[in-house]
Short mmCIF file of C-alpha atoms and ligand atoms in Angstrom, two decimals:
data_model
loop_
_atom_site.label_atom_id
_atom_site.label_comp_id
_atom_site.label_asym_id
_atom_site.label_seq_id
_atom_site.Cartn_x
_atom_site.Cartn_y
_atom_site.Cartn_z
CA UNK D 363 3.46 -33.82 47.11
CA UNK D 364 0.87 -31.21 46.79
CA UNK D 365 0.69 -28.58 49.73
CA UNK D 366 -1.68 -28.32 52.17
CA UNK D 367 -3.75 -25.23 52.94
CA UNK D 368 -5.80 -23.75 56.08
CA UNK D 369 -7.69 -20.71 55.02
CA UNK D 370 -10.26 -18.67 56.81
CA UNK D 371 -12.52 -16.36 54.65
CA UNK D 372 -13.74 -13.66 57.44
CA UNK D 373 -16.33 -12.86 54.70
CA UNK D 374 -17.98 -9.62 56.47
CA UNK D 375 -16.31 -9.87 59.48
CA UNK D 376 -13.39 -8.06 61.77
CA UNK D 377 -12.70 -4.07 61.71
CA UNK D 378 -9.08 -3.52 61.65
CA UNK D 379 -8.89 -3.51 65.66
CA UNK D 380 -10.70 -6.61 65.81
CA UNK D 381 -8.44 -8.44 62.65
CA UNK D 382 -5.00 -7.33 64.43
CA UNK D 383 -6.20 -9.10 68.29
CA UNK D 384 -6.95 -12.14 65.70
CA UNK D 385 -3.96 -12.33 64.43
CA UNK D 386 -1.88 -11.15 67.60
CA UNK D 387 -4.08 -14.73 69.39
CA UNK D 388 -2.56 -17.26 66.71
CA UNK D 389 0.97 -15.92 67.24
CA UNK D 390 2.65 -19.28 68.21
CA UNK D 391 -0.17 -21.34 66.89
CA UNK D 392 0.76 -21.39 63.16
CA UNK D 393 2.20 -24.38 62.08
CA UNK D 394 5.63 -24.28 60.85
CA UNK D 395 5.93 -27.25 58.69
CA UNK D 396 7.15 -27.21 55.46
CA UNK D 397 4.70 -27.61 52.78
CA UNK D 398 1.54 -27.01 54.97
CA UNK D 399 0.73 -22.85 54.39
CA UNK D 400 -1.89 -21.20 56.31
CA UNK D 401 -3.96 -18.24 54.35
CA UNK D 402 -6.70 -15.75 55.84
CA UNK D 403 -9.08 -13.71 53.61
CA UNK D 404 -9.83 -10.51 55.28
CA UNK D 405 -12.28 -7.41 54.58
CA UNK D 406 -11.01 -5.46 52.06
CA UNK D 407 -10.76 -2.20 55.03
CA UNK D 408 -8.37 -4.77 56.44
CA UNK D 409 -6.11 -6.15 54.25
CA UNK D 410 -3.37 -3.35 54.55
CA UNK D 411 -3.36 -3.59 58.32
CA UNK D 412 -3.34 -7.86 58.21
CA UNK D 413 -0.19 -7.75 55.86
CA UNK D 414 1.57 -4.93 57.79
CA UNK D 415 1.17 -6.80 60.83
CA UNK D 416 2.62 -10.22 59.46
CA UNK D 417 5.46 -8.82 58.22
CA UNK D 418 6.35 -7.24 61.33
CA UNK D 419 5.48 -10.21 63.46
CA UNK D 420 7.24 -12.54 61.03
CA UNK D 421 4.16 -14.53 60.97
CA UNK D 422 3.60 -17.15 58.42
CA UNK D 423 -0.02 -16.23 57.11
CA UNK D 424 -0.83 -15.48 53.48
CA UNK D 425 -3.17 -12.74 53.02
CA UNK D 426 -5.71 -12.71 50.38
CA UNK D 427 -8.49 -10.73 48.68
CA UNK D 428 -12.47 -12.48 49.11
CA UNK D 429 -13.43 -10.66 45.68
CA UNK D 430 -11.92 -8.24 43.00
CA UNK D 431 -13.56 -7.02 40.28
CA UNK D 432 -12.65 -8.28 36.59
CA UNK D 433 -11.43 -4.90 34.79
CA UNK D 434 -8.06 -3.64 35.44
CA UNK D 435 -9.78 -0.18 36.29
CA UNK D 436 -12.84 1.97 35.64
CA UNK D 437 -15.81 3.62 36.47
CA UNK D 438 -17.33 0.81 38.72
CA UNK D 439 -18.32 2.60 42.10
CA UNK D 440 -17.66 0.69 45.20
CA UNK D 441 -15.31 -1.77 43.14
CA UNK D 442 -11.79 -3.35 44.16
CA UNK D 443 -9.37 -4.26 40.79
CA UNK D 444 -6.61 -7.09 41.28
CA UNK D 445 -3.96 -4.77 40.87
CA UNK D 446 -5.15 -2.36 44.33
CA UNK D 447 -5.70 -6.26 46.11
CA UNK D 448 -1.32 -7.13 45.26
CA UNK D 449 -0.60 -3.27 46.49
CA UNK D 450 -1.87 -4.37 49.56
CA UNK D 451 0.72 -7.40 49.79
CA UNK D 452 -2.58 -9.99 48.76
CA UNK D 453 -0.70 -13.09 47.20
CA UNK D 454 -4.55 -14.99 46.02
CA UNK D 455 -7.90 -13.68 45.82
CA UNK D 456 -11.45 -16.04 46.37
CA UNK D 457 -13.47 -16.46 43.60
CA UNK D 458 -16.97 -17.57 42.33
CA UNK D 459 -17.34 -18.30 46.16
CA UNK D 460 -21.05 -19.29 46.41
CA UNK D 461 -22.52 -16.04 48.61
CA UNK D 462 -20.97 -13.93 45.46
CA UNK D 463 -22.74 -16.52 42.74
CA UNK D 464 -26.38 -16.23 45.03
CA UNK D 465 -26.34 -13.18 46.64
CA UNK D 466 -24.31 -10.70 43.89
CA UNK D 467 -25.10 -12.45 41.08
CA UNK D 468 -21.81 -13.54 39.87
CA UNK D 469 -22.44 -15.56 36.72
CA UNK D 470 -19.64 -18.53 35.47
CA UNK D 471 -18.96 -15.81 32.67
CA UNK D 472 -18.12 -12.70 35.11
CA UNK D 473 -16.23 -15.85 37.42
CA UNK D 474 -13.98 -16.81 34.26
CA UNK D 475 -13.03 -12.97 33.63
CA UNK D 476 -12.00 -12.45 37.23
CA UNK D 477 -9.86 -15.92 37.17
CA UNK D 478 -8.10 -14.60 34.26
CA UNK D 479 -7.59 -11.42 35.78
CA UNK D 480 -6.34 -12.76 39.28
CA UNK D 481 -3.10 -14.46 37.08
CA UNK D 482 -2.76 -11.84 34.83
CA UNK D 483 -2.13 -9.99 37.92
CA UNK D 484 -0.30 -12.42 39.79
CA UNK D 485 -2.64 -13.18 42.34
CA UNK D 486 -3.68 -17.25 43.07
CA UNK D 487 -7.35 -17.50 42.45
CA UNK D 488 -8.78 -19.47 44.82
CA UNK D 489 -11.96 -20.55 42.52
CA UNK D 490 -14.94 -22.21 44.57
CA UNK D 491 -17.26 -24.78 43.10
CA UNK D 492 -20.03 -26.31 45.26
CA UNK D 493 -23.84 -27.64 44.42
CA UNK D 494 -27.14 -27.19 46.21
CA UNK D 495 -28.69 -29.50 48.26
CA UNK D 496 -31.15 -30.37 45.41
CA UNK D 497 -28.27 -30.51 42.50
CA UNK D 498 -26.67 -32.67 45.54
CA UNK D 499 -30.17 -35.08 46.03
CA UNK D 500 -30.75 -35.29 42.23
CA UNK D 501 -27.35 -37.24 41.91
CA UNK D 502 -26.09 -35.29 38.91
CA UNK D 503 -24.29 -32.75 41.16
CA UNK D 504 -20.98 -33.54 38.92
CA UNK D 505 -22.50 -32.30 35.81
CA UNK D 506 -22.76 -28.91 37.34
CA UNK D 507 -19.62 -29.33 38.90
CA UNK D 508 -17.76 -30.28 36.21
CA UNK D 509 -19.62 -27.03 34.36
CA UNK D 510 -18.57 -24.83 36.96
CA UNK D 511 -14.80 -25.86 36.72
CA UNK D 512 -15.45 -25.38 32.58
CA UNK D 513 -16.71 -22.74 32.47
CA UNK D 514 -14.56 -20.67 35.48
CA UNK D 515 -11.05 -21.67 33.76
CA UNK D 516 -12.76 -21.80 30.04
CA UNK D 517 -9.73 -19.95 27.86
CA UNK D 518 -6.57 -20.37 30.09
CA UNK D 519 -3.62 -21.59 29.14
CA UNK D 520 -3.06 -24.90 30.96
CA UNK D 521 0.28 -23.99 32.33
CA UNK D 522 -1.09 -21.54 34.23
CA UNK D 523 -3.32 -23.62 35.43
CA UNK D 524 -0.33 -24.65 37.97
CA UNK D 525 -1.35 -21.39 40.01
CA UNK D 526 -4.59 -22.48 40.85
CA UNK D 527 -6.10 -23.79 44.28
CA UNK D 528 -9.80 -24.87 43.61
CA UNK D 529 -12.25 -25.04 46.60
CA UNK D 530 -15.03 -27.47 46.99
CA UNK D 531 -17.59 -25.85 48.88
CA UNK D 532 -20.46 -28.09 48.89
CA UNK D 533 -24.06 -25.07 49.55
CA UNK D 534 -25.97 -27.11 51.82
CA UNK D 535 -22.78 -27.57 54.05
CA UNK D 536 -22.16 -23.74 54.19
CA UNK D 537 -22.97 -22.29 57.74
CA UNK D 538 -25.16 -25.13 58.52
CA UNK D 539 -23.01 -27.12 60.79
CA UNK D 540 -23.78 -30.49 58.48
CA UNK D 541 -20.37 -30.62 57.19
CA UNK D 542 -19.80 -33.23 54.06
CA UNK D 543 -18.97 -36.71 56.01
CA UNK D 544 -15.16 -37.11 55.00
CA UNK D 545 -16.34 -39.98 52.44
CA UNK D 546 -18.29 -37.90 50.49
CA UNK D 547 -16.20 -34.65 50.59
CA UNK D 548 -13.52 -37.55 49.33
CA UNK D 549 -15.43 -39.27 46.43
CA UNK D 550 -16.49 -35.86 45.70
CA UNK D 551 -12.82 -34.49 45.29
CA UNK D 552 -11.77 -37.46 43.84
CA UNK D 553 -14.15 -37.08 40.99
CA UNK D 554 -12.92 -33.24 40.36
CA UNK D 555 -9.54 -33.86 40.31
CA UNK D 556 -10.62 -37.01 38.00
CA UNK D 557 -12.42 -34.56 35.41
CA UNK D 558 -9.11 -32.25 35.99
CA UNK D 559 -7.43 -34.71 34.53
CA UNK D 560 -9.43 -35.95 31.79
CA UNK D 561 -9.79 -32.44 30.64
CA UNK D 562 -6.17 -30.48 31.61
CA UNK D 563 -3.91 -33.34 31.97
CA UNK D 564 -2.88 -35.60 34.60
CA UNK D 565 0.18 -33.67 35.61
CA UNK D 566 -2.23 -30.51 36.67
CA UNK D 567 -4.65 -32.89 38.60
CA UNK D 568 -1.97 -34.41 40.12
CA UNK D 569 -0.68 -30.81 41.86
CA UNK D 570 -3.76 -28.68 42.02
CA UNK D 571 -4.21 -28.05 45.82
CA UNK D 572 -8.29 -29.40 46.42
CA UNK D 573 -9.40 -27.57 49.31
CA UNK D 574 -12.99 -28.70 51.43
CA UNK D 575 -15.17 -25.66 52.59
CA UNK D 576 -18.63 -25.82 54.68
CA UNK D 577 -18.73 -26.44 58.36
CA UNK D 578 -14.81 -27.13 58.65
CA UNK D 579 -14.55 -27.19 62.66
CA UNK D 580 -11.41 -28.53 65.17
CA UNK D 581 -12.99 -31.94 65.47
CA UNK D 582 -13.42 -32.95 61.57
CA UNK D 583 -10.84 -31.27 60.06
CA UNK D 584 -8.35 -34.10 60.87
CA UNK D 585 -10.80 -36.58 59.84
CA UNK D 586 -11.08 -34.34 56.50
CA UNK D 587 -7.43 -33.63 56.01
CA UNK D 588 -6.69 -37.90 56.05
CA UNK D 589 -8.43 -38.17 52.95
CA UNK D 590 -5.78 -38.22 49.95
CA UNK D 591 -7.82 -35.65 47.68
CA UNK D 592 -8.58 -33.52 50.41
CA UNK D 593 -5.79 -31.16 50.43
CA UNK D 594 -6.95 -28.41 52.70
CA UNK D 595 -9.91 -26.71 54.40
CA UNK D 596 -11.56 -23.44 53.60
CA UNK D 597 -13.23 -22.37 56.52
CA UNK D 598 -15.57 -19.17 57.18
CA UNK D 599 -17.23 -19.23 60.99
CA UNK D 600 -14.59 -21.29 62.77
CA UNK D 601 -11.77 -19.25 61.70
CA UNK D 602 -13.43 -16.10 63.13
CA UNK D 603 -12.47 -16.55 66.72
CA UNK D 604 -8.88 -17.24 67.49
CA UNK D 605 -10.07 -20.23 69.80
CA UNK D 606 -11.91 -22.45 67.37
CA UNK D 607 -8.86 -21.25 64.68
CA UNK D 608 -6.20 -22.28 66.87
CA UNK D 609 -8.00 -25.84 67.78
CA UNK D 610 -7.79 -26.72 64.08
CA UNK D 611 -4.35 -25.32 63.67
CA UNK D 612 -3.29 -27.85 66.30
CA UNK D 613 -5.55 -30.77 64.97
CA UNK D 614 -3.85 -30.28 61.64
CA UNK D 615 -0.52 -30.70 63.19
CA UNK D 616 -1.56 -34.32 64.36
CA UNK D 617 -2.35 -35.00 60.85
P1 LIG N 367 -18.49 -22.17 57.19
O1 LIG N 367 -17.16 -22.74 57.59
O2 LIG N 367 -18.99 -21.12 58.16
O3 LIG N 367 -19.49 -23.22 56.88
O4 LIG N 367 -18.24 -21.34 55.82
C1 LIG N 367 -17.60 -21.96 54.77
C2 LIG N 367 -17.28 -20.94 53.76
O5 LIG N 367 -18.16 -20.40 53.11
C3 LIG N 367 -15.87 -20.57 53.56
O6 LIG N 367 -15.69 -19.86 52.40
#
């Protein structure tokens, strides 16, 4: 059985104030079943203040980076390393998400050096694929999907591998409200975790956590969740207010 996730990426969103009446609205929301984990991706600013806060609340939230830089350390102003992300209780760190790919420039190569970084510092990468709406319309979207995943793990040792989660964030469903239907997000998963296989072994594909990203909301997350490569949600604009956040967390409980 491979678990399930629920993770919001604030992206540039919530001061520290704002993060901690977030969190202090989905106390007694968060699911407690086994095997089902729920993660949130803060601003770097409030990372500290997130982790200090479920601790003392006993609250069962995994914190996690949105970006780290690929060097251990060095002279690269402005800059966060893996190592500063775990002091700050992070357990897994996005990567390649598409804003960093368009808008910062973030090549496969510079993606690939900050995967291997993440395990060599023991964080999960949380490694996000997704094609445009025209790589989507020209019907070889797989080819740069399956270039993507190739390139972003190129190098690793397949047994490490095992402390991956991949995200499938499909562009044109990003912030657009036209969320994948759940059949395509599902033949779509289906086919990664198909070229997982072919290329690392069934035994990876078989427990490599698939998460769907882009316009996740409370009424089609349980719709997404059914689907049996579908094995989680990454979520950016509903899991900003604590109302939307807490509707999914109860439509994933009636999954
Ligand atoms: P939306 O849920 O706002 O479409 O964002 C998805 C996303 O980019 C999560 O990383």
């Amino acid at each position: 059985m491979r678990k399930k996730i629920i993770a919001g990426n604030w992206k540039m969103h919530k001061t520290i104030a704002e993060a901690g009446v977030f969190l202090r609205g989905i106390q007694g929301h968060v699911p407690s079943r086994p095997g089902m984990e729920i993660w949130i991706a803060p601003p770097f600013t409030a990372l500290h203040a997130c982790m200090a806060f479920v601790k003392q609340h006993d609250l069962r939230v995994v914190i996690g980076g949105q970006t780290m830089h690929e060097a251990a350390q060095g002279a690269f102003t402005g800059e966060i390393s893996g190592m500063m992300l775990r002091e700050t209780g992070a357990s897994f760190c996005i990567l390649g998400h598409s804003e960093r790919r368009a808008l910062f420039h973030e090549t496969d190569g510079i993606i690939n050096a900050k995967v291997r970084r993440a395990l060599e510092t023991e964080l999960t990468p949380l490694l996000c694929i997704g094609e445009k709406e025209a790589e989507r319309e020209s019907g070889d979207y797989m080819n740069l999907l399956e270039l993507q995943l190739a390139s972003g793990l190129a190098g690793i040792e397949t047994a490490h591998l095992k402390r991956l989660v991949i995200a499938y964030e499909p562009v044109w469903a990003i912030g657009t409200g036209r969320t994948a239907t759940p059949e395509v997000a599902q033949e779509t998963h289906k086919k990664i975790r198909g070229f997982i296989a072919r290329r690392w072994g069934e035994s990876i594909a078989g427990s490599l956590p698939i998460l769907y990203g882009g316009s996740v909301k409370p009424d089609n997350i349980a719709e997404l969740l059914d689907q049996p490569d579908i094995d989680g949600a990454l979520i950016g604009g509903a899991a900003l207010e604590v109302r939307t956040f807490v509707a999914i967390l109860n439509n994933v409980e009636k999954v």
